[in-house]
Amino acid sequence: MLALTAMDTTKQRLLGCSPDQLRALADSLNLPRFAARQMAEWLYRHHVESIGQMTNLSKEARRLLDERCTVGLMAPIDAQYSADGTIKYLFPTESGKQVETVFIPDGDRATLCVSSQVGCKMNCLFCQTGKQGFEGQLSVADILNQICALPERERLTNIVFMGQGEPMDNLDNVLRATEVLTAPWGFGWSPRRITVSTVGLRSKLERFVRESQCHLAVSLHSPFPEERERLMPAEKGMSLTEIVRTLRQFDFAHQRRLSFEYIVFGGLNDSPRHAQELVRLLKGTPCRINLIRFHQIPDVPLKGAGEQTMVWFRDYLTQHGLTTTIRASRGQDIYAACGLLTTAKKQQDKTTL
């Protein structure tokens, strides 16, 4: 179990460094260049907690590294346990703020829902994180720390960037983190084990699809522009029709998966008219649709659709050529389900201590 220690902010954090960055560090300390490869193996294959554990580096090399650097792992500072086995962790960040991360076991699968920002700029009507506002970007190390410092790390089979924040609004760091996860010098995972979600941001979306092979999930929630804009102000910046037109340029017909997330709101987006427009909009696009139950948040005049409506909606879309599933809701009793993550109160509490 990772020991809980405060990070020394005067030292360079090695977690998240690429081979090029590690080689530059080795050069600056007059270490042999192969020390960079050794450091990468210790960081991403052996998951060491300290430089002292990098035992195939000389004592002098470890001393020099330790003077300037730290691995940078930070243990979770809180955990909440759901009756369904879901665990919500609270992780510190190098900026002194906190983010929530959700571990979701399911038989022989175990998924981690990671955050990419503290809070979020997108201000979607149905999302508690959006009510928090934007409080900062997570560094590459902050993103990877949610994985590397997770007590259940060895059980993980999948990672979804569906926690706090809009991943495309922190795209450089998200791409660097997924590179560490998938590169041969890093974790060596298949990119098919990773899904990155987005509301759709102009220029960022196309760049992500070109530069990454990870799965993509787009938050849709209504096929009608005016209605989607009321739910998601990001529609103004990149419309759903532009998103679909952009994605049709790329090949999602093989192993890489494109999905659309659709929270079903009772009396708002659950009518036959909505189902028919979804079929029209996405016809010919290799994709799947995930229907999500709405989880009530304070002061928001939305309600979830009934189970009968959810099933009808799924069956209609499937019968008309769109593979559709109803996503199981997990961790609702600990506010870990979709749309419920927030650290606003925790950070307010810190400022009043």
Coordinates of C-alpha atoms in Angstrom, one line a residue:
M1 CA 0.0 0.0 0.0
L2 CA 1.4 3.4 -1.0
A3 CA 2.4 5.5 1.9
L4 CA 0.7 8.8 2.2
T5 CA 3.4 11.5 2.0
A6 CA 3.3 15.1 1.0
M7 CA 4.9 15.7 -2.3
D8 CA 8.1 17.9 -2.4
T9 CA 7.1 20.6 -4.9
T10 CA 10.7 21.8 -5.2
K11 CA 11.6 18.5 -7.0
Q12 CA 10.9 17.4 -10.5
R13 CA 8.1 14.8 -10.7
L14 CA 9.3 11.8 -12.8
L15 CA 5.8 10.3 -13.2
G16 CA 4.6 11.1 -16.7
C17 CA 8.0 11.8 -18.2
S18 CA 8.7 10.5 -21.7
P19 CA 11.9 8.7 -22.7
D20 CA 13.1 12.0 -24.3
Q21 CA 12.5 13.9 -21.1
L22 CA 14.3 11.2 -19.1
R23 CA 17.2 11.2 -21.5
A24 CA 17.5 15.0 -21.1
L25 CA 17.5 14.5 -17.3
A26 CA 20.1 11.8 -17.5
D27 CA 22.3 14.1 -19.7
S28 CA 21.9 17.0 -17.2
L29 CA 23.2 14.8 -14.4
N30 CA 26.0 13.2 -16.5
L31 CA 24.4 9.8 -16.3
P32 CA 24.7 7.2 -19.1
R33 CA 21.8 7.6 -21.6
F34 CA 20.6 4.0 -20.9
A35 CA 19.7 5.3 -17.4
A36 CA 16.6 6.9 -19.1
R37 CA 15.4 3.4 -20.2
Q38 CA 16.0 2.0 -16.8
M39 CA 14.0 4.9 -15.1
A40 CA 11.1 4.3 -17.5
E41 CA 11.0 0.6 -16.7
W42 CA 11.0 1.3 -12.9
L43 CA 8.3 4.0 -13.3
Y44 CA 5.9 2.3 -15.7
R45 CA 6.5 -1.4 -15.4
H46 CA 7.5 -1.9 -11.8
H47 CA 5.6 1.1 -10.4
V48 CA 8.3 2.1 -7.8
E49 CA 7.4 4.6 -5.1
S50 CA 10.9 6.0 -4.6
I51 CA 14.1 6.6 -6.6
G52 CA 15.9 4.4 -4.0
Q53 CA 14.0 1.4 -5.4
M54 CA 15.6 1.8 -8.8
T55 CA 18.2 -0.7 -7.8
N56 CA 19.9 -1.2 -11.2
L57 CA 21.0 2.4 -11.1
S58 CA 24.3 3.1 -9.3
K59 CA 24.1 4.5 -5.7
E60 CA 25.6 7.7 -7.0
A61 CA 23.0 8.0 -9.8
R62 CA 20.2 7.4 -7.3
R63 CA 21.7 10.1 -5.0
L64 CA 21.9 12.6 -7.8
L65 CA 18.4 11.8 -9.0
D66 CA 17.0 12.0 -5.4
E67 CA 18.5 15.4 -4.9
R68 CA 16.6 16.8 -7.9
C69 CA 13.6 14.5 -8.5
T70 CA 10.8 12.5 -6.9
V71 CA 8.7 9.7 -8.4
G72 CA 5.7 11.9 -7.5
L73 CA 3.1 9.2 -6.5
M74 CA 0.5 10.6 -4.1
A75 CA -1.9 8.2 -2.3
P76 CA -5.6 8.8 -2.2
I77 CA -6.6 10.8 0.8
D78 CA -10.2 9.5 1.1
A79 CA -12.3 6.6 -0.2
Q80 CA -16.0 5.9 -0.2
Y81 CA -17.5 2.4 -0.7
S82 CA -20.7 1.7 -2.5
A83 CA -23.0 -1.2 -1.7
D84 CA -22.5 -2.4 -5.3
G85 CA -18.7 -2.6 -4.9
T86 CA -17.8 0.7 -6.6
I87 CA -15.1 2.7 -4.8
K88 CA -14.7 6.5 -5.1
Y89 CA -11.3 7.8 -4.3
L90 CA -10.2 11.4 -3.6
F91 CA -6.7 12.2 -4.9
P92 CA -4.6 15.2 -4.2
T93 CA -3.0 17.1 -7.1
E94 CA 0.3 18.9 -7.4
S95 CA -1.5 22.3 -7.4
G96 CA -2.9 21.5 -3.9
K97 CA -6.5 20.8 -5.1
Q98 CA -8.3 17.4 -5.3
V99 CA -10.1 15.2 -7.8
E100 CA -12.4 12.3 -7.6
T101 CA -11.7 8.9 -9.4
V102 CA -14.1 6.0 -9.5
F103 CA -13.1 2.3 -9.5
I104 CA -15.8 0.0 -10.9
P105 CA -15.4 -3.7 -10.6
D106 CA -17.6 -6.0 -12.7
G107 CA -16.8 -9.7 -12.6
D108 CA -13.5 -10.2 -14.4
R109 CA -13.5 -6.6 -15.6
A110 CA -12.5 -3.6 -13.6
T111 CA -12.8 -0.1 -15.0
L112 CA -11.3 3.1 -13.7
C113 CA -13.1 6.4 -14.4
V114 CA -10.4 9.1 -14.3
S115 CA -10.5 12.9 -14.2
S116 CA -8.7 15.3 -16.5
Q117 CA -9.4 18.6 -14.8
V118 CA -10.4 20.0 -11.5
G119 CA -14.0 21.1 -12.2
C120 CA -15.0 21.8 -15.7
K121 CA -15.7 24.8 -18.1
M122 CA -18.5 23.1 -20.1
N123 CA -21.3 23.8 -17.6
C124 CA -23.6 21.1 -18.8
L125 CA -27.0 21.5 -17.2
F126 CA -27.2 17.9 -15.9
C127 CA -23.6 17.6 -14.5
Q128 CA -22.5 18.3 -10.9
T129 CA -18.9 18.8 -12.0
G130 CA -20.1 21.7 -14.3
K131 CA -21.7 23.4 -11.3
Q132 CA -18.2 23.5 -9.6
G133 CA -16.8 25.6 -12.4
F134 CA -13.2 25.3 -13.7
E135 CA -10.4 25.2 -11.1
G136 CA -7.4 24.0 -13.1
Q137 CA -5.9 21.5 -15.5
L138 CA -4.5 18.2 -14.3
S139 CA -0.8 17.6 -15.2
V140 CA 0.2 14.4 -16.9
A141 CA 1.5 13.2 -13.6
D142 CA -1.9 14.0 -11.9
I143 CA -3.7 12.0 -14.5
L144 CA -1.4 9.0 -14.2
N145 CA -1.3 9.2 -10.4
Q146 CA -5.0 8.2 -10.3
I147 CA -4.0 5.0 -12.0
C148 CA -0.5 4.3 -10.5
A149 CA -1.5 5.1 -6.9
L150 CA -4.8 3.2 -7.1
P151 CA -4.8 0.4 -4.5
E152 CA -6.5 -1.9 -7.1
R153 CA -4.2 -1.0 -9.9
E154 CA -3.2 -4.6 -10.8
R155 CA -6.9 -5.4 -11.3
L156 CA -7.6 -2.8 -13.9
T157 CA -8.7 -3.9 -17.4
N158 CA -10.1 -0.6 -18.7
I159 CA -9.8 3.1 -18.2
V160 CA -12.4 5.7 -19.2
F161 CA -11.7 9.5 -19.2
M162 CA -15.2 10.2 -18.0
G163 CA -14.5 11.7 -14.6
Q164 CA -14.2 15.4 -13.7
G165 CA -13.4 17.7 -16.6
E166 CA -13.5 17.8 -20.4
P167 CA -10.6 15.7 -21.7
M168 CA -10.3 17.7 -25.0
D169 CA -10.0 20.9 -23.0
N170 CA -6.7 19.4 -21.6
L171 CA -5.8 17.6 -24.8
D172 CA -2.0 17.8 -24.6
N173 CA -1.8 16.3 -21.2
V174 CA -4.5 13.7 -22.0
L175 CA -2.6 12.6 -25.1
R176 CA 0.7 12.4 -23.2
A177 CA -0.9 10.3 -20.5
T178 CA -2.5 7.9 -22.9
E179 CA 0.9 7.6 -24.7
V180 CA 2.5 6.5 -21.4
L181 CA -0.4 4.0 -20.9
T182 CA 0.0 2.5 -24.4
A183 CA 3.6 2.9 -25.5
P184 CA 6.0 -0.1 -25.4
W185 CA 8.2 1.9 -23.0
G186 CA 5.3 2.7 -20.8
F187 CA 2.5 0.4 -19.6
G188 CA 2.3 -1.3 -22.9
W189 CA -1.6 -1.4 -22.9
S190 CA -3.6 -1.7 -26.0
P191 CA -5.3 1.6 -26.8
R192 CA -8.6 -0.5 -27.0
R193 CA -8.5 -0.6 -23.2
I194 CA -9.0 3.2 -23.0
T195 CA -12.0 5.4 -23.9
V196 CA -11.8 9.2 -23.9
S197 CA -15.1 11.1 -23.7
T198 CA -15.8 14.6 -25.1
V199 CA -18.7 17.1 -25.7
G200 CA -16.9 17.9 -28.9
L201 CA -14.5 20.8 -29.3
R202 CA -13.5 22.2 -32.6
S203 CA -10.0 21.4 -33.7
K204 CA -9.4 19.3 -30.6
L205 CA -11.7 16.5 -31.7
E206 CA -10.1 15.9 -35.1
R207 CA -6.6 16.2 -33.5
F208 CA -7.5 13.5 -31.0
V209 CA -8.8 11.1 -33.6
R210 CA -5.7 11.6 -35.7
E211 CA -3.1 11.3 -32.9
S212 CA -4.7 8.6 -30.7
Q213 CA -6.0 5.1 -31.3
C214 CA -8.1 5.0 -28.1
H215 CA -11.8 4.6 -28.2
L216 CA -13.9 7.8 -28.4
A217 CA -17.2 8.5 -26.6
V218 CA -19.2 11.7 -27.6
S219 CA -21.7 13.2 -25.3
L220 CA -24.9 13.6 -27.4
H221 CA -28.0 13.8 -25.2
S222 CA -30.3 15.4 -27.9
P223 CA -30.3 15.2 -31.7
F224 CA -31.8 18.6 -32.0
P225 CA -29.4 21.6 -31.9
E226 CA -31.5 24.0 -29.9
E227 CA -32.4 21.4 -27.3
R228 CA -28.8 20.2 -27.1
E229 CA -27.5 23.7 -26.6
R230 CA -29.9 24.2 -23.6
L231 CA -28.4 21.1 -22.1
M232 CA -24.8 21.6 -23.3
P233 CA -23.6 25.1 -24.0
A234 CA -20.7 23.5 -25.9
E235 CA -23.1 23.0 -28.8
K236 CA -22.5 26.6 -29.7
G237 CA -18.8 26.0 -30.2
M238 CA -19.1 22.7 -32.2
S239 CA -22.5 21.6 -33.3
L240 CA -23.5 17.9 -33.3
T241 CA -23.9 17.9 -37.1
E242 CA -20.3 19.2 -37.4
I243 CA -19.1 16.5 -34.9
V244 CA -20.8 13.7 -36.9
R245 CA -19.5 15.2 -40.2
T246 CA -15.9 15.3 -38.8
L247 CA -16.0 11.8 -37.4
R248 CA -17.3 10.3 -40.7
Q249 CA -13.9 11.1 -42.2
F250 CA -12.3 8.4 -40.0
D251 CA -12.5 4.6 -39.9
F252 CA -14.5 3.3 -36.9
A253 CA -15.6 0.1 -38.7
H254 CA -13.0 -2.2 -37.2
Q255 CA -11.5 -2.5 -33.7
R256 CA -11.6 1.1 -32.7
R257 CA -15.0 2.0 -31.2
L258 CA -17.0 5.2 -31.5
S259 CA -19.9 5.6 -29.1
F260 CA -22.4 8.3 -28.3
E261 CA -23.6 8.9 -24.7
Y262 CA -27.2 9.7 -24.3
I263 CA -28.7 10.6 -20.9
V264 CA -32.4 9.9 -21.1
F265 CA -34.5 12.7 -19.5
G266 CA -38.2 12.0 -18.9
G267 CA -40.4 14.1 -21.1
L268 CA -37.5 16.0 -22.7
N269 CA -35.4 13.8 -25.1
D270 CA -37.2 10.4 -24.9
S271 CA -39.9 10.7 -27.5
P272 CA -40.3 8.8 -30.8
R273 CA -39.4 12.1 -32.5
H274 CA -36.0 12.0 -30.8
A275 CA -35.4 8.4 -31.6
Q276 CA -36.3 8.9 -35.3
E277 CA -33.9 11.9 -35.5
L278 CA -31.1 9.9 -33.9
V279 CA -31.5 7.2 -36.6
R280 CA -31.5 9.9 -39.3
L281 CA -28.4 11.7 -37.8
L282 CA -26.3 8.6 -37.2
K283 CA -27.4 6.3 -40.1
G284 CA -24.3 4.9 -41.8
T285 CA -21.9 5.9 -39.0
P286 CA -20.3 2.8 -37.4
C287 CA -21.1 3.5 -33.8
R288 CA -23.0 2.4 -30.7
I289 CA -25.2 4.3 -28.4
N290 CA -25.1 4.1 -24.6
L291 CA -28.3 5.1 -22.9
I292 CA -27.6 6.5 -19.4
R293 CA -30.0 7.0 -16.5
F294 CA -30.2 10.6 -15.2
H295 CA -29.0 11.1 -11.6
Q296 CA -30.7 14.0 -9.9
I297 CA -28.6 16.9 -8.8
P298 CA -29.7 19.9 -6.8
D299 CA -31.6 22.8 -8.4
V300 CA -31.8 21.2 -11.8
P301 CA -35.4 20.8 -13.2
L302 CA -34.7 17.6 -15.0
K303 CA -36.0 14.1 -14.3
G304 CA -35.0 10.6 -15.4
A305 CA -37.0 8.6 -17.8
G306 CA -38.8 5.5 -16.6
E307 CA -37.5 2.0 -17.2
Q308 CA -40.2 1.1 -19.7
T309 CA -39.2 4.2 -21.8
M310 CA -35.5 3.3 -21.6
V311 CA -36.2 -0.2 -22.9
W312 CA -38.4 1.1 -25.7
F313 CA -35.8 3.7 -26.7
R314 CA -33.1 1.0 -26.8
D315 CA -35.1 -1.4 -28.8
Y316 CA -36.2 1.2 -31.3
L317 CA -32.7 2.3 -32.1
T318 CA -31.4 -1.2 -32.2
Q319 CA -34.1 -2.3 -34.6
H320 CA -33.2 0.6 -36.9
G321 CA -29.6 -0.3 -37.1
L322 CA -28.0 1.5 -34.2
T323 CA -26.4 -0.9 -31.7
T324 CA -27.7 0.5 -28.3
T325 CA -27.3 -0.6 -24.7
I326 CA -28.5 0.7 -21.4
R327 CA -25.5 1.4 -19.2
A328 CA -25.8 0.1 -15.7
S329 CA -25.8 2.8 -13.0
R330 CA -23.0 2.2 -10.5
G331 CA -22.1 4.0 -7.2
Q332 CA -25.1 6.2 -7.0
D333 CA -25.3 5.8 -3.2
I334 CA -21.8 7.4 -2.8
Y335 CA -22.4 10.1 -5.5
A336 CA -20.0 8.3 -7.9
A337 CA -22.4 7.7 -10.8
C338 CA -22.4 9.6 -14.1
G339 CA -22.7 13.4 -13.6
L340 CA -22.3 13.4 -9.8
L341 CA -18.5 14.0 -9.3
T342 CA -17.5 17.2 -7.6
T343 CA -14.8 18.4 -5.2
A344 CA -16.2 21.9 -4.8
K345 CA -17.2 21.5 -1.2
K346 CA -14.0 19.8 -0.2
Q347 CA -11.9 22.6 -1.7
Q348 CA -14.1 25.2 0.0
D349 CA -13.6 23.3 3.3
K350 CA -9.8 23.4 2.9
T351 CA -9.8 27.2 2.5
T352 CA -11.7 27.7 5.7
L353 CA -9.4 25.6 7.9

